[in-house]
PDB file of C-alpha atoms and ligand atoms in Angstrom:
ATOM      1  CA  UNK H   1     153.200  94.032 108.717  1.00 86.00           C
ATOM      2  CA  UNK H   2     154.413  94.701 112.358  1.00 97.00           C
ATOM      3  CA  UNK H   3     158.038  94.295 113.119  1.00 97.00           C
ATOM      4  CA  UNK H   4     159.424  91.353 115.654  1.00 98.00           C
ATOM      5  CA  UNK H   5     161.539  93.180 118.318  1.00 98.00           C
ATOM      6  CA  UNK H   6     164.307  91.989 120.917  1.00 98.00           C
ATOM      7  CA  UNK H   7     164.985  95.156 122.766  1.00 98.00           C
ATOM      8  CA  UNK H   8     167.257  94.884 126.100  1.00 98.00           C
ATOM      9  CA  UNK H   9     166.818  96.946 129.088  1.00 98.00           C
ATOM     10  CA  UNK H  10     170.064  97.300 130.789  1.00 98.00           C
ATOM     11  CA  UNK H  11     168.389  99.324 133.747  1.00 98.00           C
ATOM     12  CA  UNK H  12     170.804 100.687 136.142  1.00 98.00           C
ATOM     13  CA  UNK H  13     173.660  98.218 135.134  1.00 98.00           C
ATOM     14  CA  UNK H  14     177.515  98.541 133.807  1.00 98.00           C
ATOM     15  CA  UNK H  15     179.670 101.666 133.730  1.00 98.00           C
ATOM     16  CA  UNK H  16     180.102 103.881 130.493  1.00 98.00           C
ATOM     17  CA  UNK H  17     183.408 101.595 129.607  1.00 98.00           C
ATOM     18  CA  UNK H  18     181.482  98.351 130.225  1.00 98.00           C
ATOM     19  CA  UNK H  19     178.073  99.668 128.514  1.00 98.00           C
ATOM     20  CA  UNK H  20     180.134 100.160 125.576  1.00 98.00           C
ATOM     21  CA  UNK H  21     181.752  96.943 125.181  1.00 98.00           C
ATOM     22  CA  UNK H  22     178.675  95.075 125.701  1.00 98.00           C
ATOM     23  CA  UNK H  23     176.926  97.276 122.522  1.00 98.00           C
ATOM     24  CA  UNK H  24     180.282  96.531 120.452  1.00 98.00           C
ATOM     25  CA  UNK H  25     179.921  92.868 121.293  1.00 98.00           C
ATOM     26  CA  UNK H  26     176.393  92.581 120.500  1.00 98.00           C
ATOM     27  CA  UNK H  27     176.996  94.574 117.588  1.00 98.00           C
ATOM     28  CA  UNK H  28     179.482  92.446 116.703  1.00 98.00           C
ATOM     29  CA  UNK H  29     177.878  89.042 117.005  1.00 98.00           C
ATOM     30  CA  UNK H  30     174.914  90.758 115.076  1.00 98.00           C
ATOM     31  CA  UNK H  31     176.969  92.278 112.137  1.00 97.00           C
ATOM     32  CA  UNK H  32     178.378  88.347 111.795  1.00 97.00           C
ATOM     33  CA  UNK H  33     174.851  86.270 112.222  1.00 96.00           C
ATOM     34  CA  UNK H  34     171.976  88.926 110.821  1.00 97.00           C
ATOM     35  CA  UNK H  35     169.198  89.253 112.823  1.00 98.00           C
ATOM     36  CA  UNK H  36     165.492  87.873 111.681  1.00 97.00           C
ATOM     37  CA  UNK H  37     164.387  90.580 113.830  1.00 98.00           C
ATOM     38  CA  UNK H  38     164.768  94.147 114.967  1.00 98.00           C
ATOM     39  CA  UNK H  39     167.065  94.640 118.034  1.00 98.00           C
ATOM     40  CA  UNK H  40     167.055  97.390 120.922  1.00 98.00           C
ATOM     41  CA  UNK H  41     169.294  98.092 123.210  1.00 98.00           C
ATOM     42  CA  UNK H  42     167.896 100.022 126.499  1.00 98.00           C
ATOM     43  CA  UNK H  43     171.241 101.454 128.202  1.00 98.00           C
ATOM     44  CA  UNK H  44     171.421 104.291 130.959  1.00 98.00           C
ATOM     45  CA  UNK H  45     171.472 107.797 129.681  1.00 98.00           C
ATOM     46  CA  UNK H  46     174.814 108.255 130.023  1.00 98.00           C
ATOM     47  CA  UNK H  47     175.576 105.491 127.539  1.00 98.00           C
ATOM     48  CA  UNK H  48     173.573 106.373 124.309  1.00 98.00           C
ATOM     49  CA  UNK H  49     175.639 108.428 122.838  1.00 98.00           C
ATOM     50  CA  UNK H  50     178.456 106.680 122.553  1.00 98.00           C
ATOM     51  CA  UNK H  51     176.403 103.406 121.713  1.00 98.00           C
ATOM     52  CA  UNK H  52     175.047 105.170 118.852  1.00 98.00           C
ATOM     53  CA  UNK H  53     178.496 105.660 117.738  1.00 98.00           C
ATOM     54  CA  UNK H  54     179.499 101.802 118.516  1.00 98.00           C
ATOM     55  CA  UNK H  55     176.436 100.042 116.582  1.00 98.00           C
ATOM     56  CA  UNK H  56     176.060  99.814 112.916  1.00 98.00           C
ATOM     57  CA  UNK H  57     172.098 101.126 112.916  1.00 97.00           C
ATOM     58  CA  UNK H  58     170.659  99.244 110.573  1.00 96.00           C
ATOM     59  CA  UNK H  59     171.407  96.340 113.010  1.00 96.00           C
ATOM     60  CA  UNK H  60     170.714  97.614 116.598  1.00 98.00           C
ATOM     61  CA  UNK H  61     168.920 100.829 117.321  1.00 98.00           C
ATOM     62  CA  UNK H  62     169.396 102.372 120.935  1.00 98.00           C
ATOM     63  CA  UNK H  63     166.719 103.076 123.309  1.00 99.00           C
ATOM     64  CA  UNK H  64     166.993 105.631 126.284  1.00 98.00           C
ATOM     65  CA  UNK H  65     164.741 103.904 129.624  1.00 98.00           C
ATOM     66  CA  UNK H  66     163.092 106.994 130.492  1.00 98.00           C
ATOM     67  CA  UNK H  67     162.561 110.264 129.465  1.00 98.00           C
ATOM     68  CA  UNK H  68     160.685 113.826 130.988  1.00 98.00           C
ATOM     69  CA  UNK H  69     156.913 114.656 131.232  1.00 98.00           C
ATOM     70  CA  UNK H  70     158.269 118.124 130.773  1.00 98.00           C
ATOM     71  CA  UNK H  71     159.442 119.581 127.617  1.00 98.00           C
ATOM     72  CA  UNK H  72     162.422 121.682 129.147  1.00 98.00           C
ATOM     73  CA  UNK H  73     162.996 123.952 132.165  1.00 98.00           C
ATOM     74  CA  UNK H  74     163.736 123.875 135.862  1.00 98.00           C
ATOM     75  CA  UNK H  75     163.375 120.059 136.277  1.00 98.00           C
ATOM     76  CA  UNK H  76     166.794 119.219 137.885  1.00 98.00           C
ATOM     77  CA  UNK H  77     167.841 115.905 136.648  1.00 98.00           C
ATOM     78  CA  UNK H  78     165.366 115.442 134.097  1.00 98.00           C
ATOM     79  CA  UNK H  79     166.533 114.254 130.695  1.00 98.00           C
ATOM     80  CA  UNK H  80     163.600 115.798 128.351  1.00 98.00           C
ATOM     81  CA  UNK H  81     162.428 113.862 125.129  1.00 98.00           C
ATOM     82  CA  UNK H  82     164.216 116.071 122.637  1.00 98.00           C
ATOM     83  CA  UNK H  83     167.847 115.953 124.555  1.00 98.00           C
ATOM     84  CA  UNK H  84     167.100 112.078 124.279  1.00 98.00           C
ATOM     85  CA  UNK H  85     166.238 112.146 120.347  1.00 98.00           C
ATOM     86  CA  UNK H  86     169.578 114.459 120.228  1.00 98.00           C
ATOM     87  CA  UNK H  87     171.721 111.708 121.127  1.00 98.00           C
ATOM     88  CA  UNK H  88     171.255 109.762 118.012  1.00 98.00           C
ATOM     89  CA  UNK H  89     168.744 106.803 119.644  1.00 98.00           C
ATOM     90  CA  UNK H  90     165.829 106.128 118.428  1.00 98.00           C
ATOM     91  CA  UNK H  91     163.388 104.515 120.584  1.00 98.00           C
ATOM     92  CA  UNK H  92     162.349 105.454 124.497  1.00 99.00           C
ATOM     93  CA  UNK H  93     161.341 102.645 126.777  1.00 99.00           C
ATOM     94  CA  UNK H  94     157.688 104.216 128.831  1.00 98.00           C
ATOM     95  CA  UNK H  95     156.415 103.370 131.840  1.00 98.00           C
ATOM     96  CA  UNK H  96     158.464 100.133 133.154  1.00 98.00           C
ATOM     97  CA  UNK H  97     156.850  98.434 135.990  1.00 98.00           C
ATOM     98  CA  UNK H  98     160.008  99.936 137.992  1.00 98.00           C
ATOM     99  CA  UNK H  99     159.253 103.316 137.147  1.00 98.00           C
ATOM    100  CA  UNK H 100     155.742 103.026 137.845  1.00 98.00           C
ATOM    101  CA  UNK H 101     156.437 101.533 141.582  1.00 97.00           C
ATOM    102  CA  UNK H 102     159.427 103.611 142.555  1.00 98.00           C
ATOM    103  CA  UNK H 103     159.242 107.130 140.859  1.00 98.00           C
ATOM    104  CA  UNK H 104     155.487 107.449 140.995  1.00 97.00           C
ATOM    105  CA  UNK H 105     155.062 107.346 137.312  1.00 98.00           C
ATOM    106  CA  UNK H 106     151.357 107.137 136.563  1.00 98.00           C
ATOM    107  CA  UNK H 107     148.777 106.531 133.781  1.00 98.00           C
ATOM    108  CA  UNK H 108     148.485 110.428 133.587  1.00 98.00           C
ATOM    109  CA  UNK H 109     152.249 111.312 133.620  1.00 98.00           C
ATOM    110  CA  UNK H 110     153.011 108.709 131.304  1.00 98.00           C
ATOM    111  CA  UNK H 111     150.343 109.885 128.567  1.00 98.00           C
ATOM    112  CA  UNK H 112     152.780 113.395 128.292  1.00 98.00           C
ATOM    113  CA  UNK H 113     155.728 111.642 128.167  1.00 98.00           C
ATOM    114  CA  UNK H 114     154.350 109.287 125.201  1.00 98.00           C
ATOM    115  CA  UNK H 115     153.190 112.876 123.767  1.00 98.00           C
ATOM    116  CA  UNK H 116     156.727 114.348 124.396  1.00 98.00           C
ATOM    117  CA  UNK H 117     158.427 110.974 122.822  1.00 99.00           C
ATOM    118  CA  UNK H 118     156.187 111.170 119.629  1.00 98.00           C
ATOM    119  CA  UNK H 119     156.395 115.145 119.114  1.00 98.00           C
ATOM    120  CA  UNK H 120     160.234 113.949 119.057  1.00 98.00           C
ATOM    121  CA  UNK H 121     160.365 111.191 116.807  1.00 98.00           C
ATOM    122  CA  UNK H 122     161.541 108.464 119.290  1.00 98.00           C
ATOM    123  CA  UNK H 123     159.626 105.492 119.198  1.00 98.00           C
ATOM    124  CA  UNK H 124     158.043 104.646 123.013  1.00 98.00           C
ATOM    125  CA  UNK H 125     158.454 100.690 123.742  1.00 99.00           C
ATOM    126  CA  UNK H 126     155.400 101.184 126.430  1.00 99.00           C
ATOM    127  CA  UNK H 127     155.349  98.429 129.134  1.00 98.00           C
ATOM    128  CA  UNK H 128     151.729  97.348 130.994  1.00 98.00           C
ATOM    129  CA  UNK H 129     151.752  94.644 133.004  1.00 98.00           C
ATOM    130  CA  UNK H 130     149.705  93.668 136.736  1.00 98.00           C
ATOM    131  CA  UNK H 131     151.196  92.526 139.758  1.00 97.00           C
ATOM    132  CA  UNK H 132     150.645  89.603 141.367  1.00 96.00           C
ATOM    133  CA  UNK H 133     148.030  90.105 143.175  1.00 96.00           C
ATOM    134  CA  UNK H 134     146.000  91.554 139.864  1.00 97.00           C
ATOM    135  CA  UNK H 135     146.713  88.423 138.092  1.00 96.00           C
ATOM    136  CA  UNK H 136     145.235  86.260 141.232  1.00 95.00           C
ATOM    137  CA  UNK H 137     141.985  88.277 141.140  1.00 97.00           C
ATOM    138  CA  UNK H 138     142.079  87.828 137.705  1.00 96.00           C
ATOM    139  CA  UNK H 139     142.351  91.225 136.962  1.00 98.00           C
ATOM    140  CA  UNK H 140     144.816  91.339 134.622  1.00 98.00           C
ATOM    141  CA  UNK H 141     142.457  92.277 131.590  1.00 98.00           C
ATOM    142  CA  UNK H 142     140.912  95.511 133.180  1.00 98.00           C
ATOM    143  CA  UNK H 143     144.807  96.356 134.128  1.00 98.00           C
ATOM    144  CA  UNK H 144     146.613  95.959 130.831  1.00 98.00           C
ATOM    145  CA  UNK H 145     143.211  97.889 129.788  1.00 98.00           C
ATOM    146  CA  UNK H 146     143.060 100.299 132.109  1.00 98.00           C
ATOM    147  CA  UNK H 147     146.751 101.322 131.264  1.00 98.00           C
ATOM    148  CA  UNK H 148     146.765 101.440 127.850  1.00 98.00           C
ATOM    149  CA  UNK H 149     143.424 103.532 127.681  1.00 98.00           C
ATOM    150  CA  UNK H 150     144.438 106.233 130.219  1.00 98.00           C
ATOM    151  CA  UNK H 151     147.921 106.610 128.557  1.00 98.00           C
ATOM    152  CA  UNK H 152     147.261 106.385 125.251  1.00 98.00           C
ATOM    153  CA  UNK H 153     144.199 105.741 123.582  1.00 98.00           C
ATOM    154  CA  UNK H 154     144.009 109.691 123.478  1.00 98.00           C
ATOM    155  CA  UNK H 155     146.293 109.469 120.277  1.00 98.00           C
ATOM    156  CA  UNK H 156     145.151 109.421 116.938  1.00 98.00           C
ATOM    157  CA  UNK H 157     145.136 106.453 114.719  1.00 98.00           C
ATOM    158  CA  UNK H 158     148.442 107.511 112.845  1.00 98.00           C
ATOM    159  CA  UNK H 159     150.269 108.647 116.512  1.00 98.00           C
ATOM    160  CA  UNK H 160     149.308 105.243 118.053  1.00 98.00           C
ATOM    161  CA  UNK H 161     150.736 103.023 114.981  1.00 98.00           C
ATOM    162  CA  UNK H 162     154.123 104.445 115.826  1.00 98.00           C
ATOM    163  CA  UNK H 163     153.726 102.926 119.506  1.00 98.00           C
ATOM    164  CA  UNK H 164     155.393  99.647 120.462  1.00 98.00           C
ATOM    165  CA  UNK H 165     153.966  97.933 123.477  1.00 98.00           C
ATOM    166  CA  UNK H 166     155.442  95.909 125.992  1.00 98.00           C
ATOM    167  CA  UNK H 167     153.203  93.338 128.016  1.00 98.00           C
ATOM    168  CA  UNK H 168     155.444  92.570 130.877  1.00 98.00           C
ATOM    169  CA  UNK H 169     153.858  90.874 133.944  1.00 97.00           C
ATOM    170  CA  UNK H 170     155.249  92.460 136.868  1.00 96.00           C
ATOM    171  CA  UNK H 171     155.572  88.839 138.719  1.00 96.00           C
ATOM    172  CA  UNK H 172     157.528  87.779 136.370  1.00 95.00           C
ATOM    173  CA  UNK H 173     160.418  90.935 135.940  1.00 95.00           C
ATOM    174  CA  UNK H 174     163.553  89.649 137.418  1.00 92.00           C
ATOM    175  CA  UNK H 175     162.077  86.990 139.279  1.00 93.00           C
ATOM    176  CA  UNK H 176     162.822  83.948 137.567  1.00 91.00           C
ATOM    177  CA  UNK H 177     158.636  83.117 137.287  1.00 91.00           C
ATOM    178  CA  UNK H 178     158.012  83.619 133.258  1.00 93.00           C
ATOM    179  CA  UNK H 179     154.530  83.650 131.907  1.00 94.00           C
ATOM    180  CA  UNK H 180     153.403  80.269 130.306  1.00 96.00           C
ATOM    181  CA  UNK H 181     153.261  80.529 126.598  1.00 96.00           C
ATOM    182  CA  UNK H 182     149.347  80.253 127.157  1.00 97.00           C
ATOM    183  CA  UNK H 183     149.656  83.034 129.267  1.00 97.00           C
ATOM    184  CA  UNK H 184     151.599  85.385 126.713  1.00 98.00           C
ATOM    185  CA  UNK H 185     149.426  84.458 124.077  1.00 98.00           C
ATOM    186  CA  UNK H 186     146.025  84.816 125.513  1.00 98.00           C
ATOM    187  CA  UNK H 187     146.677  88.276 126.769  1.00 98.00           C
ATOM    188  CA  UNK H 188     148.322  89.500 123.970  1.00 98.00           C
ATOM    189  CA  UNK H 189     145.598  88.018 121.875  1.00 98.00           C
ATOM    190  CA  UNK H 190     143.573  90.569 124.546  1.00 98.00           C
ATOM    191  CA  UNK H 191     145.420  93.334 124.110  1.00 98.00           C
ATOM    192  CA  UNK H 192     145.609  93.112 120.480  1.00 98.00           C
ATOM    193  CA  UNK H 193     141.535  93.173 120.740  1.00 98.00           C
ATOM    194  CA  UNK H 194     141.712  95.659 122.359  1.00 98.00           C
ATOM    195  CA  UNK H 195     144.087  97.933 119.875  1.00 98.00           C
ATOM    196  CA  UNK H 196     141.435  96.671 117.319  1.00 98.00           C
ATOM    197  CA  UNK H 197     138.368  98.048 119.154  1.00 98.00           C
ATOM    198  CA  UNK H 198     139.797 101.216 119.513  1.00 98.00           C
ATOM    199  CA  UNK H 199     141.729 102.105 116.028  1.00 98.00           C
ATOM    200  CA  UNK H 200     140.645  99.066 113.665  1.00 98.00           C
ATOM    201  CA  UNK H 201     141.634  95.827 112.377  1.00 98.00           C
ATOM    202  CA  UNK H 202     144.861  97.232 110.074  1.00 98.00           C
ATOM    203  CA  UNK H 203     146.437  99.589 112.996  1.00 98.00           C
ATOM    204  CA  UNK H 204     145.642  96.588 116.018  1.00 98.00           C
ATOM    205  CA  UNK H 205     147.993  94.274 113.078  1.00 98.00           C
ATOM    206  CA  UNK H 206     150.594  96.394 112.791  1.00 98.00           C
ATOM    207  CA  UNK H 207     151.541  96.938 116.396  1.00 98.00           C
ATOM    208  CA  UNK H 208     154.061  95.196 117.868  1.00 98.00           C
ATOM    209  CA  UNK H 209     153.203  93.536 121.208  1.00 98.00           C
ATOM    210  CA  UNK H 210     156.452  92.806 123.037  1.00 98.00           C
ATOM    211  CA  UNK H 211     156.895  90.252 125.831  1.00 98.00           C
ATOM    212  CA  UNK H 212     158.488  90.901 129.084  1.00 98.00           C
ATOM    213  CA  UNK H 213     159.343  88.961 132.314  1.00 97.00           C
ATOM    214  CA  UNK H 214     162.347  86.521 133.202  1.00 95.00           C
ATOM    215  CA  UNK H 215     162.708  85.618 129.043  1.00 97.00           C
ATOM    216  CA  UNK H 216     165.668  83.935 128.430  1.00 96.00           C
ATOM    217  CA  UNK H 217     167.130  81.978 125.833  1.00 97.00           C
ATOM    218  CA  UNK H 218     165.576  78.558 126.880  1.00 97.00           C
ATOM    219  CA  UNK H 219     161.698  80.133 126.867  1.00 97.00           C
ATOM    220  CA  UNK H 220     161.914  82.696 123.972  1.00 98.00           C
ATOM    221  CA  UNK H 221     161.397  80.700 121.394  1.00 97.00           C
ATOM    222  CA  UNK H 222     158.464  78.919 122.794  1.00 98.00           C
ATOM    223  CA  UNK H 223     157.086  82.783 123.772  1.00 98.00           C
ATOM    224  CA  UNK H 224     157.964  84.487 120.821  1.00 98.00           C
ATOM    225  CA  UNK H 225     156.386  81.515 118.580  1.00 98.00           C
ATOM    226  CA  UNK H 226     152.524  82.815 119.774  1.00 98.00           C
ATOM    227  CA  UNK H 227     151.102  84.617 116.906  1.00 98.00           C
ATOM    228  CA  UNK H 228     150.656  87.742 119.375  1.00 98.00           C
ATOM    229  CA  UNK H 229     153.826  87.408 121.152  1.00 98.00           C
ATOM    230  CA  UNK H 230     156.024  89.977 118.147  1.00 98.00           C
ATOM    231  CA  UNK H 231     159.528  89.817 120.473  1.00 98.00           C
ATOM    232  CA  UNK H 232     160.561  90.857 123.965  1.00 98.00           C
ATOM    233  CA  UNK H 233     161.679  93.278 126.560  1.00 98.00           C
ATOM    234  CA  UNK H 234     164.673  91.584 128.062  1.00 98.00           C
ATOM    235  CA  UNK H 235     166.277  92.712 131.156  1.00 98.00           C
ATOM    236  CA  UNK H 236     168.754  90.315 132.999  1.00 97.00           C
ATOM    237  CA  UNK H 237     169.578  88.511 129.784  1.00 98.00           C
ATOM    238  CA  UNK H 238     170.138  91.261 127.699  1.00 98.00           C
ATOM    239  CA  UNK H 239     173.440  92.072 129.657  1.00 98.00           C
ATOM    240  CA  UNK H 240     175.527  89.602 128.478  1.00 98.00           C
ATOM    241  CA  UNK H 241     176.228  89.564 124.772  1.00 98.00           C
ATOM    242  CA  UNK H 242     176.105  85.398 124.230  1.00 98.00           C
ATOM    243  CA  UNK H 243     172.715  85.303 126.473  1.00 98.00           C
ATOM    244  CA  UNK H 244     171.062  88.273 124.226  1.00 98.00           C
ATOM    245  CA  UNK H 245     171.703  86.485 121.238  1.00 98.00           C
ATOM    246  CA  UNK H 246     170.380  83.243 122.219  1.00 98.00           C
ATOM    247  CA  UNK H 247     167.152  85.080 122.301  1.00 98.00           C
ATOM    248  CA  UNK H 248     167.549  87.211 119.266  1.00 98.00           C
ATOM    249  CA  UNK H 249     168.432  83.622 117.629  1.00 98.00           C
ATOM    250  CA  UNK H 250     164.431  82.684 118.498  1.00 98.00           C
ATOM    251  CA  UNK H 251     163.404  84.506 115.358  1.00 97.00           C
TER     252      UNK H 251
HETATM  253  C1  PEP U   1     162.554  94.107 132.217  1.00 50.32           C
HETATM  254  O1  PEP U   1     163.271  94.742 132.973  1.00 50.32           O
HETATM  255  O2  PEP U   1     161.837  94.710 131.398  1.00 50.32           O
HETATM  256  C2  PEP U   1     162.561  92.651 132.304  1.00 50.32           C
HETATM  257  C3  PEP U   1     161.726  91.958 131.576  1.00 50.32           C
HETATM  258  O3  PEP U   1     163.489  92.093 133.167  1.00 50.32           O
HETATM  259  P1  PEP U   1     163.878  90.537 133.260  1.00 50.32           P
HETATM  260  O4  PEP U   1     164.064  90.041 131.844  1.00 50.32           O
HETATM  261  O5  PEP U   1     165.143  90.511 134.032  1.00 50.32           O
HETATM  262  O6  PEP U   1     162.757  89.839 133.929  1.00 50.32           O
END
């Protein structure tokens, strides 16, 4: 049965010292109330390897936000899949809606990296989500669709299943503007439909559809209580320890 997942994206936030208090207090908090649920913590490069070392892992398992399309080589800057699986996390967050609009990242680029992330054990948390505009032309199906086809629907049955996805309306990341619960659920529902078309009943089950977009811990556990919504990708709220467990403490 697929997992339920609260996985925080720190994005560009806190210095290595403050990074690693924040996973120790989380971490904390979480070794003292167990979690009903699986929990992710998305800090900057620079961070994971010491936040491996501050979690206990069978409580919080670390996610890099990014990783190459490259496998190694003359890529200045670049932090390739493997060099991210060497620092101990375990999970890779692929194709956030602020990678997509500022670094280019497209369907196409974002199909190697999933093939990089996979060929290195890391688990890819991989956000879809339409813009505004999508959603008022009532697009949003073909998007979420659209992106999950072109980046992934190349894998096999057995690569997909180790996939987490991430529905995260981009009109609703950092704004404040959440998706109704009606909202999450009925394209979720899609997406899961979707999975099911393509791979079958069993694998379309199993995955875990996160939500994304302005969660908090007064909405999650309306959103996370849709039998399609399986956790969320929390950004703002993830970066204070008290605020990331009142949405862990949905499940
Ligand atoms: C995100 O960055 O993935 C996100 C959902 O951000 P926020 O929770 O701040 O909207």
């Amino acid at each position: 049965m697929r997992q339920n997942i609260v996985a925080g994206n720190w994005k560009m936030n806190n210095t290595l010292e403050e990074g690693i208090t924040l996973a120790k207090e989380v971490n904390a908090i979480l070794v003292a109330n167990k979690p009903n649920c699986k929990v992710v913590l998305g800090t900057p490069f620079i961070h994971i390897t010491e936040a491996v070392k501050a979690v206990d892992s069978s409580v919080v398992g670390i996610a890099a936000q990014n990783c190459a399309d490259k496998v190694s080589g003359a890529y200045t800057g670049e932090i390739s899949a493997a060099m991210v699986k060497s620092t101990g996390a375990q999970y890779v967050i692929l194709g956030h809606s602020e990678r997509r609009a500022y670094y280019g990242e497209t369907n196409a680029s974002l199909k190697e990296k999933t093939d990089l992330a996979l060929a290195n054990d890391l688990t890819p948390i991989f956000c879809i989500g339409e813009v505004l505009e999508e959603r008022e032309a009532e697009k949003h199906f073909d998007v979420v669709k659209t992106q999950i086809e072109e980046a992934l629907f190349h894998l096999s049955a057995d690569a997909f299943s180790k996939v987490v996805l991430a529905y995260e309306p981009v009109w609703a990341i950092g704004t404040g503007k959440t998706a109704s619960p009606e909202q999450a659920q009925e394209i979720h529902a899609f997406i899961r439909q979707t999975l099911a078309d393509k791979y079958g009943a069993e694998v379309a089950d199993n995955t875990s559809i996160l939500y994304g977009g302005s969660c908090k811990a007064s909405n999650a556990k309306e959103l996370f209580s849709n039998p399609d919504v399986d956790g969320g990708l929390i950004g703002g709220a993830s970066l204070k320890a008290e605020d990331f467990h009142g949405i862990i403490a949905a499940f």
